[in-house]
Each structure stands twice: as C-alpha cells, then as structure tokens.
DNA sequence: TTAATATGCAACCTTTTGGTTGCATGTCAA
DNA sequence: TTGACATGCAACCAAAAGGTTGCATATTAA
C-alpha cells in the first residue's frame, strides 16, 4: 500500500470517475462501471487493476461477474499523513508570500 | 486552477519531494531545489513548471535568481472538495464490505 | 448441450512523460 | 568589461501510460 501507487492512481480522471461511480453505487460489476465510459471494457479493466493495485478498490468474483468495492482507507491516509502536513504549514506559507510581496519595492 | 492539473502534479514523487523541500524551507531558488536531486537542473525546471501550472508553486524572479514559494491552497481545496466526500462515505463503504463478506458462504 | 454473457490475457499502437544534451540569455562581481 | 553564475529554450530520446483489437475462458440460461 505504497503512497506513491495511490497518488498515481488518483492522477487519472477516468480512475477518479470510477471511484465516484463506486461511491455513488458500491459493488458494481465491470460491465456496469464501463457502461457510461467512452472506452472499451478492456481499458476499464486496466484502470480498475491500477485502482486495486493502490488498494483503493477491492473486487470479488461472484459467479461470472466481478463486483467492485470502494476502499476509502488509502484516501484517508493521504489526507491525514500527507495533506495534513501542508495544512498545518498554511499560515506559514501565506506569511512567506506576504513577506515576499513586501520585499518588492 | 483545474483540479486535474493538481492531481497530475502530485502524481510524481519528485514533484512531491519538491513540495516537501519548499515546505521545509520556502523561497528556495532553482539551484537550491535541485541540489539534492539526482537529475539535471533542466529536469527540475520542468517539474517546477508543472507545479506552477497547477498553482502549487509561485515563483518570482529576483535578479539572476528565481525564488519558489509553496502555495498550499490547491491542496486544501482537494482535501475539502474531493477527499471530504469519500471521508463522509467511509462508514457506508465499510458496511458494504462487511455485507459483502457476509454473503460469502 | 449450446448459445449468450462476463471477464481475462496478450500483442500492438500512439501519445505523454521524464529525462538528457547543447546552446542562448541575463545578471552579478572582480 | 569580462568571466562566472543562474536560468531559459529547444531538440531529442527512451520508457511508461492509455487505449485498441483479437482471441480465450468460464459461467449462466434456454
């Protein structure tokens, strides 16, 4: 569950759309997820594989179908361990910008 | 300030490292930022351009040097507008996973 | 059993990405 | 003024990413 895999998985708009879709309706099959995407089923498969690699999606085979479930934990970890750091530094950064502007004579 | 540009900017480990570096010491020049990177100055320039494109970094030319400043606002927006959505759905997603496991006989 | 359905695997292609090298330009300091 | 220093610009290159097509496999339903 490397943080790098999560960041790279989130970089693609199609994959974020897949997460949105699962967030709206969890447990969808590959076909259902691909229904409203403008690409082939195989392309969606690849995107889902990347999301699973990043542990953002878990899948389970049920008969001839495969259900996909959203796992929000990695997103949470990024929020807490990475984004939190920059949020805490926000005021500092803004004062830096202010100081920078003041130096402009 | 498209969210897509921010996500793609954050996808590369080198660029996250640059943000970390600016977070530790704001206002660094290109040379300073590139000092501890295992790549050429020109490569760092390109990464910084992508960060500036995403509005994560602001730069100002001072004499023959260029100072770089971290802008944490886009990170904050992602945290609030995008990540927040999944955090709110966290319990729902977990109960989905539970229900899925229970169906496994 | 057979046909339809759902997914998997693999080769292939094009574009983007991350990086390099080489040279140009602008600025400071002796 | 001249050399050193900081950065900019552009062409080029290899690898990765995103997508396609074609075929194989497994499961359900008639």
GROMACS .gro file of C-alpha atoms (C1' of nucleotides) in nm:
model
  270
    1UNK     CA    1   0.000   0.000   0.000
    2UNK     CA    2   0.261   0.250  -0.108
    3UNK     CA    3   0.152   0.609  -0.105
    4UNK     CA    4   0.305   0.653  -0.447
    5UNK     CA    5   0.068   0.399  -0.602
    6UNK     CA    6  -0.227   0.587  -0.452
    7UNK     CA    7  -0.113   0.923  -0.587
    8UNK     CA    8  -0.053   0.780  -0.932
    9UNK     CA    9  -0.388   0.604  -0.930
   10UNK     CA   10  -0.563   0.930  -0.846
   11UNK     CA   11  -0.385   1.117  -1.123
   12UNK     CA   12  -0.612   0.992  -1.399
   13UNK     CA   13  -0.959   1.149  -1.439
   14UNK     CA   14  -1.111   0.822  -1.559
   15UNK     CA   15  -1.000   0.649  -1.243
   16UNK     CA   16  -1.136   0.926  -1.024
   17UNK     CA   17  -1.461   0.890  -1.215
   18UNK     CA   18  -1.461   0.518  -1.137
   19UNK     CA   19  -1.416   0.596  -0.768
   20UNK     CA   20  -1.702   0.846  -0.791
   21UNK     CA   21  -1.918   0.584  -0.957
   22UNK     CA   22  -1.842   0.330  -0.684
   23UNK     CA   23  -1.904   0.596  -0.423
   24UNK     CA   24  -2.247   0.653  -0.571
   25UNK     CA   25  -2.322   0.283  -0.605
   26UNK     CA   26  -2.087   0.036  -0.445
   27UNK     CA   27  -2.039  -0.321  -0.563
   28UNK     CA   28  -2.079  -0.259  -0.935
   29UNK     CA   29  -1.957  -0.509  -1.190
   30UNK     CA   30  -1.703  -0.433  -1.460
   31UNK     CA   31  -1.974  -0.405  -1.722
   32UNK     CA   32  -2.181  -0.170  -1.510
   33UNK     CA   33  -1.881   0.051  -1.441
   34UNK     CA   34  -1.788   0.064  -1.806
   35UNK     CA   35  -2.140   0.135  -1.928
   36UNK     CA   36  -2.111   0.514  -1.915
   37UNK     CA   37  -1.743   0.535  -2.005
   38UNK     CA   38  -1.631   0.630  -2.353
   39UNK     CA   39  -1.380   0.350  -2.387
   40UNK     CA   40  -1.362  -0.024  -2.428
   41UNK     CA   41  -1.419  -0.269  -2.147
   42UNK     CA   42  -1.054  -0.370  -2.156
   43UNK     CA   43  -0.943  -0.013  -2.091
   44UNK     CA   44  -1.170  -0.001  -1.787
   45UNK     CA   45  -1.021  -0.331  -1.670
   46UNK     CA   46  -0.677  -0.176  -1.678
   47UNK     CA   47  -0.789   0.126  -1.480
   48UNK     CA   48  -0.953  -0.094  -1.221
   49UNK     CA   49  -0.635  -0.300  -1.193
   50UNK     CA   50  -0.442   0.017  -1.111
   51UNK     CA   51  -0.702   0.115  -0.852
   52UNK     CA   52  -0.680  -0.232  -0.697
   53UNK     CA   53  -0.300  -0.211  -0.701
   54UNK     CA   54  -0.332   0.107  -0.497
   55UNK     CA   55  -0.580  -0.068  -0.270
   56UNK     CA   56  -0.844   0.189  -0.349
   57UNK     CA   57  -1.077  -0.077  -0.485
   58UNK     CA   58  -1.139  -0.433  -0.373
   59UNK     CA   59  -1.303  -0.683  -0.601
   60UNK     CA   60  -1.468  -1.016  -0.555
   61UNK     CA   61  -1.563  -1.269  -0.817
   62UNK     CA   62  -1.925  -1.380  -0.786
   63UNK     CA   63  -2.012  -1.635  -1.048
   64UNK     CA   64  -1.927  -1.496  -1.384
   65UNK     CA   65  -1.939  -1.140  -1.256
   66UNK     CA   66  -1.689  -0.939  -1.059
   67UNK     CA   67  -1.810  -0.691  -0.802
   68UNK     CA   68  -1.603  -0.386  -0.714
   69UNK     CA   69  -1.599  -0.213  -0.380
   70UNK     CA   70  -1.454   0.121  -0.284
   71UNK     CA   71  -1.193   0.124  -0.011
   72UNK     CA   72  -1.162   0.479   0.124
   73UNK     CA   73  -0.883   0.398   0.369
   74UNK     CA   74  -0.587   0.496   0.148
   75UNK     CA   75  -0.753   0.826   0.064
   76UNK     CA   76  -0.790   0.888   0.433
   77UNK     CA   77  -0.430   0.807   0.499
   78UNK     CA   78  -0.316   1.053   0.237
   79UNK     CA   79  -0.539   1.317   0.387
   80UNK     CA   80  -0.401   1.260   0.734
   81UNK     CA   81  -0.036   1.182   0.673
   82UNK     CA   82   0.042   1.398   0.374
   83UNK     CA   83  -0.215   1.672   0.324
   84UNK     CA   84  -0.232   1.743   0.695
   85UNK     CA   85   0.129   1.847   0.692
   86UNK     CA   86   0.066   2.118   0.434
   87UNK     CA   87  -0.249   2.234   0.606
   88UNK     CA   88  -0.054   2.294   0.923
   89UNK     CA   89   0.201   2.494   0.727
   90UNK     CA   90  -0.062   2.702   0.558
   91UNK     CA   91  -0.029   3.016   0.766
   92UNK     CA   92   0.348   2.999   0.747
   93UNK     CA   93   0.336   2.975   0.370
   94UNK     CA   94   0.097   3.264   0.343
   95UNK     CA   95   0.317   3.481   0.560
   96UNK     CA   96   0.608   3.387   0.337
   97UNK     CA   97   0.413   3.510   0.039
   98UNK     CA   98   0.329   3.830   0.226
   99UNK     CA   99   0.692   3.886   0.314
  100UNK     CA  100   0.788   3.820  -0.046
  101UNK     CA  101   0.543   4.080  -0.171
  102UNK     CA  102   0.665   4.334   0.081
  103UNK     CA  103   1.017   4.295  -0.046
  104UNK     CA  104   0.900   4.412  -0.388
  105UNK     CA  105   0.984   4.780  -0.389
  106UNK     CA  106  -0.674   2.610  -1.137
  107UNK     CA  107  -0.821   2.286  -1.259
  108UNK     CA  108  -0.829   2.004  -1.008
  109UNK     CA  109  -0.697   1.770  -1.272
  110UNK     CA  110  -0.373   1.966  -1.304
  111UNK     CA  111  -0.326   1.944  -0.927
  112UNK     CA  112  -0.381   1.569  -0.917
  113UNK     CA  113  -0.143   1.511  -1.204
  114UNK     CA  114   0.117   1.737  -1.049
  115UNK     CA  115   0.101   1.540  -0.726
  116UNK     CA  116   0.138   1.208  -0.907
  117UNK     CA  117   0.515   1.231  -0.943
  118UNK     CA  118   0.737   1.155  -0.642
  119UNK     CA  119   0.998   1.410  -0.749
  120UNK     CA  120   0.738   1.684  -0.751
  121UNK     CA  121   0.607   1.583  -0.408
  122UNK     CA  122   0.966   1.595  -0.291
  123UNK     CA  123   0.996   1.947  -0.426
  124UNK     CA  124   0.684   2.048  -0.233
  125UNK     CA  125   0.832   1.887   0.077
  126UNK     CA  126   1.152   2.079   0.025
  127UNK     CA  127   0.967   2.408  -0.010
  128UNK     CA  128   0.760   2.320   0.292
  129UNK     CA  129   1.079   2.277   0.491
  130UNK     CA  130   1.238   2.593   0.352
  131UNK     CA  131   1.026   2.826   0.147
  132UNK     CA  132   1.161   3.063  -0.116
  133UNK     CA  133   1.438   2.840  -0.247
  134UNK     CA  134   1.600   2.905  -0.582
  135UNK     CA  135   1.608   2.657  -0.868
  136UNK     CA  136   1.967   2.565  -0.794
  137UNK     CA  137   1.898   2.512  -0.426
  138UNK     CA  138   1.599   2.292  -0.501
  139UNK     CA  139   1.796   2.086  -0.747
  140UNK     CA  140   2.099   2.044  -0.524
  141UNK     CA  141   1.982   1.723  -0.359
  142UNK     CA  142   1.800   1.581  -0.660
  143UNK     CA  143   1.950   1.308  -0.873
  144UNK     CA  144   1.877   1.477  -1.202
  145UNK     CA  145   1.978   1.772  -1.412
  146UNK     CA  146   1.873   2.126  -1.343
  147UNK     CA  147   1.661   2.127  -1.658
  148UNK     CA  148   1.459   1.831  -1.537
  149UNK     CA  149   1.388   2.016  -1.212
  150UNK     CA  150   1.282   2.319  -1.414
  151UNK     CA  151   1.024   2.109  -1.593
  152UNK     CA  152   0.887   1.969  -1.268
  153UNK     CA  153   0.862   2.318  -1.122
  154UNK     CA  154   0.679   2.436  -1.434
  155UNK     CA  155   0.420   2.163  -1.382
  156UNK     CA  156   0.384   2.261  -1.017
  157UNK     CA  157   0.338   2.624  -1.117
  158UNK     CA  158   0.085   2.521  -1.382
  159UNK     CA  159  -0.114   2.354  -1.104
  160UNK     CA  160  -0.072   2.667  -0.894
  161UNK     CA  161   0.101   2.469  -0.622
  162UNK     CA  162   0.413   2.681  -0.650
  163UNK     CA  163   0.457   3.050  -0.719
  164UNK     CA  164   0.787   3.188  -0.836
  165UNK     CA  165   0.942   3.530  -0.853
  166UNK     CA  166   1.250   3.640  -1.037
  167UNK     CA  167   1.491   3.827  -0.813
  168UNK     CA  168   1.795   3.940  -1.004
  169UNK     CA  169   1.953   3.642  -1.165
  170UNK     CA  170   1.783   3.405  -0.926
  171UNK     CA  171   1.429   3.272  -0.913
  172UNK     CA  172   1.268   3.210  -0.578
  173UNK     CA  173   0.997   2.949  -0.538
  174UNK     CA  174   0.714   2.960  -0.288
  175UNK     CA  175   0.473   2.691  -0.186
  176UNK     CA  176   0.104   2.761  -0.232
  177UNK     CA  177  -0.094   2.517  -0.015
  178UNK     CA  178  -0.437   2.642  -0.129
  179UNK     CA  179  -0.497   2.386  -0.409
  180UNK     CA  180  -0.402   2.103  -0.174
  181UNK     CA  181  -0.654   2.236   0.072
  182UNK     CA  182  -0.923   2.254  -0.192
  183UNK     CA  183  -0.865   1.894  -0.288
  184UNK     CA  184  -0.884   1.793   0.075
  185UNK     CA  185  -1.211   1.975   0.125
  186UNK     CA  186  -1.392   1.930  -0.203
  187UNK     CA  187  -1.279   1.586  -0.309
  188UNK     CA  188  -1.136   1.388  -0.022
  189UNK     CA  189  -1.408   1.509   0.214
  190UNK     CA  190  -1.666   1.336   0.002
  191UNK     CA  191  -1.501   0.998   0.046
  192UNK     CA  192  -1.443   1.052   0.414
  193UNK     CA  193  -1.813   1.108   0.463
  194UNK     CA  194  -1.884   0.785   0.278
  195UNK     CA  195  -1.635   0.591   0.479
  196UNK     CA  196  -1.874   0.412   0.711
  197UNK     CA  197  -2.105   0.329   0.423
  198UNK     CA  198  -1.820   0.175   0.228
  199UNK     CA  199  -1.708  -0.028   0.524
  200UNK     CA  200  -2.056  -0.162   0.582
  201UNK     CA  201  -2.069  -0.256   0.216
  202UNK     CA  202  -1.751  -0.453   0.261
  203UNK     CA  203  -1.898  -0.619   0.569
  204UNK     CA  204  -2.215  -0.711   0.384
  205UNK     CA  205  -2.006  -0.849   0.101
  206UNK     CA  206  -1.810  -1.069   0.336
  207UNK     CA  207  -2.128  -1.194   0.499
  208UNK     CA  208  -2.262  -1.305   0.164
  209UNK     CA  209  -1.962  -1.533   0.128
  210UNK     CA  210  -2.096  -1.867   0.241
  211DT     C1'  211  -2.565  -2.919  -2.478
  212DT     C1'  212  -2.535  -2.489  -2.679
  213DA     C1'  213  -2.560  -2.001  -2.713
  214DA     C1'  214  -2.517  -1.585  -2.482
  215DT     C1'  215  -2.290  -1.329  -2.128
  216DA     C1'  216  -1.892  -1.163  -1.831
  217DT     C1'  217  -1.449  -1.141  -1.783
  218DG     C1'  218  -0.924  -1.243  -1.872
  219DC     C1'  219  -0.497  -1.234  -2.141
  220DA     C1'  220  -0.176  -1.061  -2.472
  221DA     C1'  221   0.004  -0.819  -2.854
  222DC     C1'  222   0.016  -0.394  -3.053
  223DC     C1'  223  -0.004   0.121  -3.128
  224DT     C1'  224   0.015   0.622  -3.023
  225DT     C1'  225   0.081   0.990  -2.715
  226DT     C1'  226   0.260   1.161  -2.298
  227DT     C1'  227   0.611   1.184  -1.959
  228DG     C1'  228   1.054   1.226  -1.751
  229DG     C1'  229   1.488   1.295  -1.861
  230DT     C1'  230   1.902   1.438  -2.133
  231DT     C1'  231   2.233   1.744  -2.409
  232DG     C1'  232   2.361   2.175  -2.621
  233DC     C1'  233   2.335   2.638  -2.661
  234DA     C1'  234   2.150   3.117  -2.551
  235DT     C1'  235   2.048   3.490  -2.241
  236DG     C1'  236   2.068   3.772  -1.846
  237DT     C1'  237   2.297   3.929  -1.413
  238DC     C1'  238   2.647   3.992  -1.067
  239DA     C1'  239   3.125   4.065  -0.907
  240DA     C1'  240   3.612   4.132  -0.960
  241DT     C1'  241   3.449   4.474  -1.913
  242DT     C1'  242   3.486   4.020  -1.862
  243DG     C1'  243   3.425   3.588  -1.652
  244DA     C1'  244   3.142   3.323  -1.359
  245DC     C1'  245   2.693   3.212  -1.225
  246DA     C1'  246   2.165   3.137  -1.265
  247DT     C1'  247   1.831   3.043  -1.552
  248DG     C1'  248   1.571   2.976  -2.024
  249DC     C1'  249   1.481   2.747  -2.462
  250DA     C1'  250   1.463   2.369  -2.786
  251DA     C1'  251   1.556   1.937  -2.989
  252DC     C1'  252   1.588   1.485  -2.895
  253DC     C1'  253   1.520   1.012  -2.670
  254DA     C1'  254   1.354   0.609  -2.403
  255DA     C1'  255   1.009   0.439  -2.127
  256DA     C1'  256   0.554   0.445  -1.947
  257DA     C1'  257   0.062   0.531  -1.996
  258DG     C1'  258  -0.376   0.491  -2.210
  259DG     C1'  259  -0.615   0.273  -2.537
  260DT     C1'  260  -0.738  -0.072  -2.906
  261DT     C1'  261  -0.820  -0.535  -3.136
  262DG     C1'  262  -0.844  -1.032  -3.126
  263DC     C1'  263  -0.896  -1.437  -2.905
  264DA     C1'  264  -0.956  -1.747  -2.484
  265DT     C1'  265  -1.201  -1.897  -2.079
  266DA     C1'  266  -1.565  -1.952  -1.751
  267DT     C1'  267  -2.045  -1.931  -1.617
  268DT     C1'  268  -2.534  -1.896  -1.675
  269DA     C1'  269  -2.972  -1.988  -1.906
  270DA     C1'  270  -3.259  -2.179  -2.256
   0.00000   0.00000   0.00000
